[in-house]
XYZ file of N, CA, C and O in Angstrom:
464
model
N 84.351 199.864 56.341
C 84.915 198.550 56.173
C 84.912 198.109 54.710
O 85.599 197.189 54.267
N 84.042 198.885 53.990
C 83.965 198.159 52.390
C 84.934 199.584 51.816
O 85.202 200.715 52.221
N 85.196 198.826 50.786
C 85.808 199.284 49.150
C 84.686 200.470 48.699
O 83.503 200.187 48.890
N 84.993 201.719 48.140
C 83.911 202.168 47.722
C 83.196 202.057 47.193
O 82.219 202.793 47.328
N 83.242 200.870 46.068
C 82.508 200.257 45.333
C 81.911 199.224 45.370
O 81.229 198.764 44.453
N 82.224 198.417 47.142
C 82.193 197.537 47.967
C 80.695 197.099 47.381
O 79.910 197.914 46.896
N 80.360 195.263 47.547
C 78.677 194.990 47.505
C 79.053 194.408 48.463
O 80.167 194.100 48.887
N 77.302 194.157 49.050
C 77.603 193.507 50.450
C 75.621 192.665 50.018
O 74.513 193.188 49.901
N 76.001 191.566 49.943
C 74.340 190.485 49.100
C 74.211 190.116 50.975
O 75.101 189.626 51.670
N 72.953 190.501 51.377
C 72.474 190.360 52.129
C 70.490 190.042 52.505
O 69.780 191.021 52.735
N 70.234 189.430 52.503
C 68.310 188.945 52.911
C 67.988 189.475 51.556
O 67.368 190.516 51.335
N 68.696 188.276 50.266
C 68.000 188.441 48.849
C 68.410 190.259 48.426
O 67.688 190.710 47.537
N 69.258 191.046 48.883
C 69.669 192.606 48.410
C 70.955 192.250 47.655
O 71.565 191.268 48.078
N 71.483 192.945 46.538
C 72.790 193.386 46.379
C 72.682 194.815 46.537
O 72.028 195.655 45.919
N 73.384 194.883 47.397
C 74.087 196.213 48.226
C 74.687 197.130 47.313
O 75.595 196.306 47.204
N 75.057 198.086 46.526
C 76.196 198.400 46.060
C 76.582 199.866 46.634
O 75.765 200.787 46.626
N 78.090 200.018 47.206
C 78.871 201.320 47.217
C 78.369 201.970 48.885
O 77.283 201.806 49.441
N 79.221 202.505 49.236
C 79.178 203.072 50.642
C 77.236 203.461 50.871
O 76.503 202.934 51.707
N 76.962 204.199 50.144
C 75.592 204.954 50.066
C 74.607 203.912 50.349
O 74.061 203.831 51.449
N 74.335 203.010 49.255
C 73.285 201.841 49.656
C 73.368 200.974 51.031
O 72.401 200.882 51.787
N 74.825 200.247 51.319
C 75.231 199.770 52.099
C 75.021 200.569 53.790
O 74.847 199.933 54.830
N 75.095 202.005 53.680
C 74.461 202.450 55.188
C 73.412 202.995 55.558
O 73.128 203.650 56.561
N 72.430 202.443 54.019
C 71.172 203.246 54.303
C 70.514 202.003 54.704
O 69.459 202.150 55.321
N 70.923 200.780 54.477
C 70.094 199.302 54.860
C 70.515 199.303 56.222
O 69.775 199.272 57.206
N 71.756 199.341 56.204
C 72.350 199.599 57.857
C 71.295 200.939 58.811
O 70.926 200.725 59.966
N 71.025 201.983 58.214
C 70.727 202.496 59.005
C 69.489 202.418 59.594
O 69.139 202.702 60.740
N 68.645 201.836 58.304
C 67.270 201.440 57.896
C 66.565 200.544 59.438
O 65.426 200.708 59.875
N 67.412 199.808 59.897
C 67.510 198.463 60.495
C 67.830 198.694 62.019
O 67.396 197.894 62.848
N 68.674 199.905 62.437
C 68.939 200.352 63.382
C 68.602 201.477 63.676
O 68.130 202.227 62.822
N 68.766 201.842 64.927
C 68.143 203.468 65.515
C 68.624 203.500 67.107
O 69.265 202.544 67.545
N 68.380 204.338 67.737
C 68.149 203.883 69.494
C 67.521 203.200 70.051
O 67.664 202.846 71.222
N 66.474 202.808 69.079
C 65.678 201.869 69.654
C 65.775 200.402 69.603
O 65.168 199.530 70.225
N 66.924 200.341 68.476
C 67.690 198.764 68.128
C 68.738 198.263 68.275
O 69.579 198.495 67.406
N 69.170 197.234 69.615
C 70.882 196.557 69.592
C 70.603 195.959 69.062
O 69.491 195.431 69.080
N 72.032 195.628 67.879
C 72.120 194.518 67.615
C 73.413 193.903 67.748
O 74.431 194.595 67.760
N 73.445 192.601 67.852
C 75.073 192.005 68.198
C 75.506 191.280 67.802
O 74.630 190.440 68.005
N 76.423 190.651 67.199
C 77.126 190.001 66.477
C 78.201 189.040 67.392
O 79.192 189.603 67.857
N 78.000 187.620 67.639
C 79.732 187.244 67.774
C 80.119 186.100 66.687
O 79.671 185.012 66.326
N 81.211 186.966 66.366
C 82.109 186.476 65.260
C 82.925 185.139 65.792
O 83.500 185.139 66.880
N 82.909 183.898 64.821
C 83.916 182.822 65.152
C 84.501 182.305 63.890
O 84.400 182.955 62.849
N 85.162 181.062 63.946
C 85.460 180.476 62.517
C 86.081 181.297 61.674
O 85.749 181.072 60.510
N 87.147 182.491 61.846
C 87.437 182.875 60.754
C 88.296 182.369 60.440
O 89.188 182.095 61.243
N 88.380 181.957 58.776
C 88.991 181.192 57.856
C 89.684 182.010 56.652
O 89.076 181.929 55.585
N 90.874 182.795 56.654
C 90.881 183.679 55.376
C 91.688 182.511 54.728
O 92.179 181.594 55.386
N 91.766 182.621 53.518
C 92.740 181.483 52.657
C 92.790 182.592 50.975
O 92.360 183.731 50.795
N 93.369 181.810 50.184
C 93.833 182.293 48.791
C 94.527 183.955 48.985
O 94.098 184.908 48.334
N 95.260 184.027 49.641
C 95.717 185.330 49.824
C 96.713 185.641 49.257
O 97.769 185.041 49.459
N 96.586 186.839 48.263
C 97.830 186.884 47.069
C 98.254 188.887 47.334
O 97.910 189.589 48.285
N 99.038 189.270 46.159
C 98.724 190.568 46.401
C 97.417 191.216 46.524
O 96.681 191.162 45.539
N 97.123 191.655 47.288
C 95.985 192.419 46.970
C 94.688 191.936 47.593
O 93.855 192.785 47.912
N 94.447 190.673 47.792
C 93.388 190.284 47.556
C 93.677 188.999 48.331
O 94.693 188.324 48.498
N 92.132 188.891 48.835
C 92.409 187.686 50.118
C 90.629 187.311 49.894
O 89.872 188.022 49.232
N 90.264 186.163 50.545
C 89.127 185.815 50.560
C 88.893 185.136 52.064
O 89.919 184.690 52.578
N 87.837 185.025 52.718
C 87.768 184.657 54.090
C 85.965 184.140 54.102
O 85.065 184.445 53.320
N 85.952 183.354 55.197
C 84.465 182.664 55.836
C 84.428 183.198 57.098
O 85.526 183.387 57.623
N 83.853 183.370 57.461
C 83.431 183.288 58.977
C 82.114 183.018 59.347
O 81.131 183.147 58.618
N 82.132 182.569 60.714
C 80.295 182.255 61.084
C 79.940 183.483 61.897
O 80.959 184.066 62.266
N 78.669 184.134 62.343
C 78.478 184.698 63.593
C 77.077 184.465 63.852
O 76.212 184.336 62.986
N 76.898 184.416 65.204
C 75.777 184.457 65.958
C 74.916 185.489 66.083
O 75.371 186.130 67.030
N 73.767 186.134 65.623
C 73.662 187.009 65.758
C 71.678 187.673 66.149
O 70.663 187.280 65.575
N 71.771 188.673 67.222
C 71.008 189.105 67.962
C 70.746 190.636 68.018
O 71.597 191.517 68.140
N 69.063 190.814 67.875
C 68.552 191.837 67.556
C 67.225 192.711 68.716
O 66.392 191.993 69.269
N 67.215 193.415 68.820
C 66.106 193.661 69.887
C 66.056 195.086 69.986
O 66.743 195.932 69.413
N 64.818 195.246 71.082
C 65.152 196.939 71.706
C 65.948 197.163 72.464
O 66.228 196.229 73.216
N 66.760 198.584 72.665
C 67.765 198.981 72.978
C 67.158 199.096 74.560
O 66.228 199.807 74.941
N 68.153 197.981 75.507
C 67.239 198.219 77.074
C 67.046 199.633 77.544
O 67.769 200.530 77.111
N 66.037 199.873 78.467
C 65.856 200.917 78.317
C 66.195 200.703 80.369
O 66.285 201.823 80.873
N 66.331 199.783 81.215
C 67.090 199.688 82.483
C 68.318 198.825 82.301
O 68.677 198.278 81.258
N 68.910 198.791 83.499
C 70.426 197.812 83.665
C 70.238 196.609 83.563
O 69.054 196.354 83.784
N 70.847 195.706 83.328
C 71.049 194.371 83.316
C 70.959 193.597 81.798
O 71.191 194.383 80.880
N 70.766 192.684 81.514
C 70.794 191.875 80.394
C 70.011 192.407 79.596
O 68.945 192.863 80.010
N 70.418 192.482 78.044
C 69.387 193.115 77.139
C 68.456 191.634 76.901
O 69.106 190.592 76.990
N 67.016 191.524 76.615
C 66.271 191.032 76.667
C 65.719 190.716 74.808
O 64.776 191.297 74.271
N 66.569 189.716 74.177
C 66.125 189.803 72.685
C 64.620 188.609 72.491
O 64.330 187.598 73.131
N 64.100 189.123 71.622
C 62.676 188.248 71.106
C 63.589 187.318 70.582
O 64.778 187.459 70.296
N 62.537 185.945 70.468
C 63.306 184.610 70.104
C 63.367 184.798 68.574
O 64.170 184.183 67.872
N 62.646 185.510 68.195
C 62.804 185.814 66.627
C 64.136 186.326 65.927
O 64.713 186.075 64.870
N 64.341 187.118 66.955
C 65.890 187.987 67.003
C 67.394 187.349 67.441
O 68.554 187.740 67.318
N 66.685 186.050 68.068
C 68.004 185.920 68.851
C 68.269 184.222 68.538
O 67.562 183.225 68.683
N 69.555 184.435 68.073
C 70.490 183.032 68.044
C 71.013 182.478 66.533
O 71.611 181.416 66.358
N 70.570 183.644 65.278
C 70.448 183.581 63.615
C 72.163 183.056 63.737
O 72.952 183.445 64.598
N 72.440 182.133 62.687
C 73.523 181.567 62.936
C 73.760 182.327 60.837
O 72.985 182.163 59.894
N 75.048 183.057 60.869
C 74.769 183.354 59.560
C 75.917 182.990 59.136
O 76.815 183.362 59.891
N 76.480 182.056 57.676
C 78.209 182.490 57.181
C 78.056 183.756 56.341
O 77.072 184.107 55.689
N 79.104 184.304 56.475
C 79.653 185.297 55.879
C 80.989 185.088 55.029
O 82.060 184.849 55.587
N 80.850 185.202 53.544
C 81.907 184.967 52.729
C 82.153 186.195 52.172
O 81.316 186.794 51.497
N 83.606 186.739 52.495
C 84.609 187.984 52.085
C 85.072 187.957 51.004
O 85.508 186.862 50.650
N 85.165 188.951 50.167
C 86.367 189.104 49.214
C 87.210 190.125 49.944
O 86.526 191.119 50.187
N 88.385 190.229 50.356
C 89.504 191.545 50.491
C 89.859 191.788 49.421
O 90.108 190.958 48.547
N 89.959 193.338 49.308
C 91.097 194.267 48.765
C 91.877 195.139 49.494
O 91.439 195.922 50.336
N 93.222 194.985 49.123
C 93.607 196.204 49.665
C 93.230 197.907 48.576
O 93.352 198.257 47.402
N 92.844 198.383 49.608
C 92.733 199.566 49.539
C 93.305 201.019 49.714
O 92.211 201.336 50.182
N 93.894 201.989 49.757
C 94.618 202.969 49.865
C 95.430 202.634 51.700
O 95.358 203.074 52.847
N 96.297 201.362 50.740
C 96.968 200.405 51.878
C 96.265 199.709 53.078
O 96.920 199.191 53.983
N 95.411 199.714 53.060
C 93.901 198.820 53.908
C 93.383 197.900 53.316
O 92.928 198.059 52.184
N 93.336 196.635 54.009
C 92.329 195.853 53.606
C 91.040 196.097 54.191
O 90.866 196.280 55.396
N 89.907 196.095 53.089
C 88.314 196.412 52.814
C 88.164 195.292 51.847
O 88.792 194.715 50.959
N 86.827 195.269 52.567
C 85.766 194.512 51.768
C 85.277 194.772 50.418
O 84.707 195.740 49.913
N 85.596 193.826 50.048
C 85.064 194.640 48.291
C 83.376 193.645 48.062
O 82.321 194.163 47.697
N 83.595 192.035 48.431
C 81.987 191.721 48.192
C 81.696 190.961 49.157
O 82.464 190.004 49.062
N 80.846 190.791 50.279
C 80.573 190.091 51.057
C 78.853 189.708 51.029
O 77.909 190.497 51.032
N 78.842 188.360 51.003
C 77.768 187.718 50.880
C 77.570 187.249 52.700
O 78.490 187.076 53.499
N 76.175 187.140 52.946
C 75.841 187.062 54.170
C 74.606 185.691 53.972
O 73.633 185.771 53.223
N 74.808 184.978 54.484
C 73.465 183.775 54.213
C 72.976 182.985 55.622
O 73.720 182.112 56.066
N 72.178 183.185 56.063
C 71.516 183.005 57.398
C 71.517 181.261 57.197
O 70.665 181.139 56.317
N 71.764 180.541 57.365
C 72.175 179.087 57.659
C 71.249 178.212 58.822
O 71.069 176.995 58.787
N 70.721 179.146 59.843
C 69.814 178.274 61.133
C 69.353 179.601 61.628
O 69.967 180.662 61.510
N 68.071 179.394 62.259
C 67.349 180.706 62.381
C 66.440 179.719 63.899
O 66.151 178.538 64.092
N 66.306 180.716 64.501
C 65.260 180.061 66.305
C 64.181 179.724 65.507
O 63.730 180.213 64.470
N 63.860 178.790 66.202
C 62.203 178.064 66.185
C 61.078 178.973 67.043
O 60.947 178.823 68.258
N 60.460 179.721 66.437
C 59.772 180.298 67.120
C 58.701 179.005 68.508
O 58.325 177.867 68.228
N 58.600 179.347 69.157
C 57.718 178.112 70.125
C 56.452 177.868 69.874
O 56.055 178.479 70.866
N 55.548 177.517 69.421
C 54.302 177.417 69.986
C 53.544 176.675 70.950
O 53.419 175.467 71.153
N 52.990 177.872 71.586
C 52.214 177.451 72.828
C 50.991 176.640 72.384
O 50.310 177.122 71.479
N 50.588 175.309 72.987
C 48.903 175.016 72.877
C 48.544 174.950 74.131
O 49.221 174.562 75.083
N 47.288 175.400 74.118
C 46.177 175.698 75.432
C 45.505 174.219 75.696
O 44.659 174.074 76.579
């Protein structure tokens, strides 16, 4: 999805270039980790040759990968991070890719505490 030279500023990182960008990705995931994303609000605007810029919000949820049927089961820690995401596009060898995308977590779950 990115530019090869793509950054992607994510939890205080600048990302740079395919290599960095799927080793944080991979870092973060395994079989033992869903994670899910739903995307809303997308807003692209300033769109010229080449080059476009966009917002979007997503919801987003992290956990172990269920290991029976039914609903995956995320920790409240994991589940409900409300993040914007601001795009730069390029087109690319006739594709639009991401060249810098900033990610900024905006509302995060209240963990609960129990008193006895």
């Amino acid at each position: 999805m990115f530019t090869p030279d793509g950054v992607y500023d994510v939890r205080g990182q600048a990302l740079h270039g395919h290599a960095d960008i799927r080793a944080a990705l991979d870092a973060r995931s395994g079989p033992e980790l869903t994670v899910r994303h739903l995307v809303t609000n997308l807003h692209a605007h300033t769109i010229a040759d080449g080059v476009a810029h966009g917002v979007s919000c997503l919801t987003g949820y992290a956990g172990p990968t269920p290991t029976e049927t039914g609903p995956a089961r995320y920790p409240a820690a994991n589940a409900g991070h409300i993040i914007q995401v601001t795009d730069r596009y390029e087109r690319h060898d006739g594709r639009w890719r991401i060249a810098h995308r900033i990610a900024e977590e905006l509302l995060a779950p209240a963990i609960p505490v129990f008193r006895t």
